[in-house]
GROMACS .gro file of C-alpha atoms in nm:
model
  250
    1MET     CA    1 -11.339   3.639   0.156
    2ASN     CA    2 -11.077   3.809  -0.106
    3MET     CA    3 -11.205   4.161  -0.042
    4LEU     CA    4 -11.123   4.104   0.288
    5LYS     CA    5 -10.759   3.986   0.305
    6VAL     CA    6 -10.705   4.276   0.107
    7ALA     CA    7 -10.836   4.524   0.323
    8SER     CA    8 -10.662   4.301   0.725
    9VAL     CA    9 -10.341   4.338   0.500
   10VAL     CA   10 -10.330   4.701   0.411
   11LEU     CA   11 -10.484   4.745   0.776
   12ALA     CA   12 -10.208   4.604   0.952
   13ALA     CA   13  -9.992   4.767   0.639
   14MET     CA   14 -10.122   5.148   0.737
   15ALA     CA   15 -10.047   5.003   1.153
   16VAL     CA   16  -9.692   4.980   1.073
   17ALA     CA   17  -9.610   5.299   0.826
   18LEU     CA   18  -9.823   5.552   0.976
   19PRO     CA   19  -9.642   5.788   1.283
   20ALA     CA   20  -9.842   5.767   1.531
   21SER     CA   21  -9.899   6.112   1.711
   22ALA     CA   22 -10.034   6.183   2.063
   23SER     CA   23 -10.160   6.547   2.149
   24VAL     CA   24 -10.431   6.702   2.355
   25SER     CA   25 -10.562   7.080   2.371
   26PHE     CA   26 -10.776   7.328   2.563
   27SER     CA   27 -10.892   7.602   2.480
   28GLY     CA   28 -11.142   7.874   2.604
   29SER     CA   29 -11.217   8.245   2.624
   30SER     CA   30 -11.350   8.570   2.819
   31GLY     CA   31 -11.532   8.769   2.768
   32SER     CA   32 -11.245   8.956   2.484
   33ARG     CA   33 -10.983   8.725   2.537
   34ALA     CA   34 -10.929   8.336   2.420
   35ALA     CA   35 -10.656   8.100   2.403
   36ALA     CA   36 -10.588   7.801   2.370
   37VAL     CA   37 -10.265   7.525   2.485
   38THR     CA   38 -10.135   7.250   2.287
   39PHE     CA   39  -9.948   6.915   2.487
   40ASP     CA   40  -9.800   6.695   2.276
   41ILE     CA   41  -9.529   6.445   2.280
   42VAL     CA   42  -9.231   6.456   1.975
   43ALA     CA   43  -8.910   6.332   1.999
   44GLY     CA   44  -8.961   6.182   2.400
   45LYS     CA   45  -8.999   6.559   2.454
   46LEU     CA   46  -9.274   6.691   2.578
   47GLN     CA   47  -9.406   7.031   2.338
   48VAL     CA   48  -9.610   7.249   2.484
   49LYS     CA   49  -9.737   7.569   2.241
   50LEU     CA   50  -9.901   7.820   2.376
   51ASP     CA   51 -10.144   8.065   2.201
   52ASN     CA   52 -10.358   8.382   2.243
   53THR     CA   53 -10.609   8.305   2.028
   54SER     CA   54 -10.822   8.694   2.067
   55ALA     CA   55 -10.908   8.802   1.770
   56ASN     CA   56 -10.977   9.138   1.917
   57ASP     CA   57 -10.668   9.430   1.995
   58VAL     CA   58 -10.423   9.395   2.270
   59LEU     CA   59 -10.483   9.741   2.509
   60VAL     CA   60 -10.438   9.702   2.801
   61PRO     CA   61 -10.211   9.482   3.077
   62ILE     CA   62 -10.493   9.256   3.151
   63ASP     CA   63 -10.510   9.191   2.750
   64VAL     CA   64 -10.160   9.005   2.748
   65LEU     CA   65 -10.129   8.622   2.854
   66THR     CA   66  -9.858   8.643   2.981
   67ALA     CA   67  -9.928   8.252   3.173
   68VAL     CA   68 -10.075   7.886   3.157
   69PHE     CA   69 -10.156   7.594   3.453
   70PHE     CA   70 -10.200   7.304   3.468
   71ASN     CA   71 -10.273   6.991   3.687
   72LEU     CA   72  -9.996   6.719   3.704
   73SER     CA   73 -10.077   6.415   3.844
   74GLY     CA   74  -9.749   6.251   4.009
   75GLY     CA   75  -9.689   6.623   4.018
   76ALA     CA   76  -9.455   6.910   3.882
   77GLY     CA   77  -9.106   6.775   3.906
   78GLN     CA   78  -9.197   6.463   3.639
   79LEU     CA   79  -9.080   6.764   3.345
   80THR     CA   80  -8.807   6.963   3.352
   81ARG     CA   81  -8.705   7.308   3.107
   82PHE     CA   82  -8.578   7.218   2.842
   83SER     CA   83  -8.580   7.514   2.587
   84ALA     CA   84  -8.852   7.806   2.477
   85THR     CA   85  -8.913   7.943   2.177
   86ALA     CA   86  -9.110   8.234   2.007
   87ASP     CA   87  -9.300   8.172   1.705
   88GLY     CA   88  -9.400   8.462   1.622
   89GLY     CA   89  -9.154   8.810   1.664
   90THR     CA   90  -9.162   8.969   1.975
   91TYR     CA   91  -9.247   9.363   1.898
   92GLN     CA   92  -9.193   9.681   2.099
   93GLY     CA   93  -9.445   9.857   2.018
   94THR     CA   94  -9.445   9.922   1.610
   95THR     CA   95  -9.071   9.752   1.677
   96LEU     CA   96  -8.907   9.427   1.541
   97VAL     CA   97  -8.639   9.332   1.862
   98ASN     CA   98  -8.626   8.965   1.815
   99PRO     CA   99  -8.773   8.788   1.484
  100ALA     CA  100  -8.985   8.436   1.516
  101GLY     CA  101  -8.791   8.147   1.638
  102THR     CA  102  -8.585   8.315   1.870
  103VAL     CA  103  -8.450   8.150   2.175
  104VAL     CA  104  -8.661   8.344   2.427
  105GLY     CA  105  -8.634   8.061   2.719
  106GLY     CA  106  -8.493   8.384   2.950
  107GLU     CA  107  -8.842   8.489   2.933
  108TRP     CA  108  -8.981   8.261   3.062
  109ALA     CA  109  -8.996   8.044   3.340
  110TYR     CA  110  -9.184   7.624   3.408
  111ALA     CA  111  -9.189   7.545   3.829
  112ALA     CA  112  -9.409   7.377   4.045
  113VAL     CA  113  -9.725   7.592   4.173
  114SER     CA  114  -9.804   7.576   4.556
  115SER     CA  115 -10.177   7.459   4.588
  116GLY     CA  116 -10.261   7.759   4.774
  117SER     CA  117 -10.184   7.983   4.525
  118LEU     CA  118 -10.373   7.833   4.204
  119PRO     CA  119 -10.576   7.573   4.355
  120GLY     CA  120 -10.595   7.301   4.171
  121ALA     CA  121 -10.279   7.287   3.998
  122ASN     CA  122  -9.978   7.261   4.049
  123ALA     CA  123  -9.705   7.349   3.746
  124GLY     CA  124  -9.735   7.613   3.593
  125ILE     CA  125  -9.551   7.715   3.284
  126SER     CA  126  -9.477   8.182   3.312
  127SER     CA  127  -9.361   8.483   3.119
  128SER     CA  128  -9.456   8.681   3.401
  129GLY     CA  129  -9.335   8.662   3.854
  130LEU     CA  130  -9.672   8.653   3.946
  131GLY     CA  131  -9.572   8.499   4.277
  132LEU     CA  132  -9.494   8.211   4.180
  133PHE     CA  133  -9.211   8.229   3.951
  134GLY     CA  134  -8.849   8.386   4.001
  135PRO     CA  135  -8.569   8.411   3.818
  136GLY     CA  136  -8.442   8.036   3.916
  137ASP     CA  137  -8.696   7.837   3.737
  138VAL     CA  138  -8.635   8.034   3.352
  139PHE     CA  139  -8.566   7.835   3.077
  140PRO     CA  140  -8.253   7.796   2.907
  141GLY     CA  141  -8.132   8.121   2.723
  142ALA     CA  142  -8.053   8.492   2.769
  143ASN     CA  143  -8.254   8.750   2.997
  144LEU     CA  144  -8.376   8.958   2.688
  145SER     CA  145  -8.527   9.279   2.852
  146GLY     CA  146  -8.487   9.395   3.195
  147PRO     CA  147  -8.369   9.263   3.541
  148ALA     CA  148  -8.344   8.906   3.593
  149ASP     CA  149  -8.705   8.691   3.461
  150PRO     CA  150  -8.897   8.663   3.480
  151ASN     CA  151  -9.053   8.992   3.586
  152GLY     CA  152  -9.343   9.174   3.486
  153LEU     CA  153  -9.512   9.251   3.122
  154GLN     CA  154  -9.248   9.155   2.936
  155TYR     CA  155  -9.226   8.858   2.581
  156GLY     CA  156  -9.614   8.812   2.726
  157LEU     CA  157  -9.805   8.693   2.496
  158THR     CA  158 -10.088   8.926   2.265
  159SER     CA  159 -10.340   8.861   2.059
  160VAL     CA  160 -10.374   8.760   1.675
  161GLY     CA  161 -10.579   9.094   1.633
  162ASP     CA  162 -10.364   9.276   1.803
  163ASN     CA  163 -10.257   9.596   1.589
  164LYS     CA  164  -9.986   9.690   1.724
  165ALA     CA  165  -9.955  10.048   1.681
  166THR     CA  166 -10.272  10.125   1.990
  167GLY     CA  167 -10.243  10.058   2.342
  168ASN     CA  168 -10.176  10.206   2.702
  169THR     CA  169  -9.827  10.271   2.789
  170PRO     CA  170  -9.706   9.923   2.850
  171ILE     CA  171  -9.843   9.783   2.611
  172LEU     CA  172  -9.639   9.969   2.338
  173THR     CA  173  -9.331   9.989   2.577
  174GLU     CA  174  -9.243   9.664   2.653
  175PRO     CA  175  -9.185   9.395   2.455
  176LEU     CA  176  -9.422   9.156   2.338
  177THR     CA  177  -9.468   8.816   2.162
  178ASN     CA  178  -9.718   8.830   1.901
  179HIS     CA  179  -9.958   8.547   1.987
  180SER     CA  180  -9.770   8.218   2.031
  181VAL     CA  181  -9.450   8.029   2.202
  182THR     CA  182  -9.334   7.724   2.195
  183PHE     CA  183  -9.189   7.501   2.506
  184LEU     CA  184  -9.048   7.216   2.523
  185LEU     CA  185  -8.989   6.964   2.834
  186THR     CA  186  -8.790   6.645   2.935
  187PRO     CA  187  -9.075   6.430   3.032
  188GLY     CA  188  -8.945   6.110   3.368
  189ALA     CA  189  -8.976   5.816   3.260
  190GLY     CA  190  -9.302   5.681   3.252
  191PHE     CA  191  -9.484   6.046   3.138
  192SER     CA  192  -9.776   6.012   3.026
  193LEU     CA  193 -10.032   6.394   2.880
  194THR     CA  194 -10.333   6.166   3.007
  195GLN     CA  195 -10.152   6.311   3.370
  196ILE     CA  196 -10.252   6.622   3.206
  197SER     CA  197 -10.566   6.795   3.387
  198ASN     CA  198 -10.761   7.126   3.469
  199VAL     CA  199 -10.567   7.397   3.268
  200PHE     CA  200 -10.644   7.808   3.314
  201PHE     CA  201 -10.498   8.043   3.154
  202GLN     CA  202 -10.354   8.335   3.316
  203TYR     CA  203 -10.309   8.740   3.194
  204GLY     CA  204 -10.161   8.996   3.341
  205THR     CA  205  -9.881   9.006   3.569
  206ALA     CA  206 -10.118   8.938   3.918
  207LEU     CA  207 -10.293   8.661   4.003
  208THR     CA  208 -10.593   8.857   4.090
  209GLU     CA  209 -10.616   8.974   3.767
  210PRO     CA  210 -10.794   8.785   3.415
  211ARG     CA  211 -10.791   8.444   3.464
  212PHE     CA  212 -11.020   8.103   3.282
  213PRO     CA  213 -11.047   7.713   3.236
  214GLY     CA  214 -10.991   7.541   2.925
  215GLY     CA  215 -11.182   7.344   2.825
  216GLU     CA  216 -11.023   6.963   2.657
  217GLY     CA  217 -11.001   6.847   2.315
  218GLY     CA  218 -10.963   7.234   2.114
  219GLY     CA  219 -11.308   7.291   2.049
  220GLY     CA  220 -11.437   7.345   2.424
  221PRO     CA  221 -11.545   7.165   2.729
  222GLY     CA  222 -11.666   6.806   2.661
  223GLY     CA  223 -11.396   6.763   2.364
  224GLY     CA  224 -11.144   6.421   2.396
  225ASN     CA  225 -10.725   6.380   2.281
  226THR     CA  226 -10.685   6.487   1.928
  227PRO     CA  227 -10.654   6.082   1.736
  228GLU     CA  228 -10.322   5.948   1.710
  229PRO     CA  229 -10.322   5.928   1.307
  230ALA     CA  230 -10.233   5.543   1.295
  231THR     CA  231 -10.566   5.502   1.518
  232LEU     CA  232 -10.782   5.655   1.231
  233ALA     CA  233 -10.593   5.509   0.944
  234LEU     CA  234 -10.751   5.154   1.154
  235LEU     CA  235 -11.074   5.350   1.274
  236GLY     CA  236 -11.113   5.374   0.863
  237PHE     CA  237 -10.974   5.002   0.680
  238SER     CA  238 -11.153   4.875   0.973
  239LEU     CA  239 -11.516   4.986   0.882
  240LEU     CA  240 -11.409   4.925   0.480
  241ALA     CA  241 -11.396   4.546   0.594
  242GLY     CA  242 -11.679   4.610   0.778
  243ALA     CA  243 -11.840   4.703   0.459
  244VAL     CA  244 -11.697   4.419   0.302
  245ALA     CA  245 -11.814   4.131   0.509
  246ARG     CA  246 -12.163   4.244   0.524
  247ARG     CA  247 -12.150   4.277   0.134
  248LYS     CA  248 -12.116   3.925   0.154
  249ARG     CA  249 -12.325   3.777   0.334
  250THR     CA  250 -12.618   3.933   0.080
   0.00000   0.00000   0.00000
């Protein structure tokens, strides 16, 4: 019984000591294109990390990841724009335009989208207008390039395998961010990650260009939410306590 008491005490201590976090990831691929998005609750904000995970070179505009769409039960109005930051450098051809860590809010937008334009989704984040996003939808931050944003291909995401010296004219002349950007949105009271579903990744500058769904779990369809650290600890110590109990009975 002493061993069981020790296991119980340690279990309770771990539950208190380990910081709880929450995240859910979606990923998908189609041909040479691959993308992932992770939603986290961080310091009371919804953090959204969008990543062009393809290992292939980006040669034409439809290889550039420009948007992620998703459905929010309860509606898109539960979230308000807070910030957008590039995780990789932004390049124009091989020339570095902005380093990693640059605020790119003026180049990306969040807004509600109509179900008629994108069945199954009611919210989206995009660097391109796509006929859905306008200047009034952008995150806080300066307009870093060109006309009022979101606009065209600029500040879309190239792949992790991109060769910056290759590609057609738009790829070599537009400022494009290296594979990842992180957004923060302020959620309304009672918001939960379980409200997010039906994720789609959009490429290029039109809804008629490549788009594919993301499966939950970060490893494709059929995955689940990322476990919280405290949950993992509780599971481990519960198994330990069970093993001790079985040993005492034998």
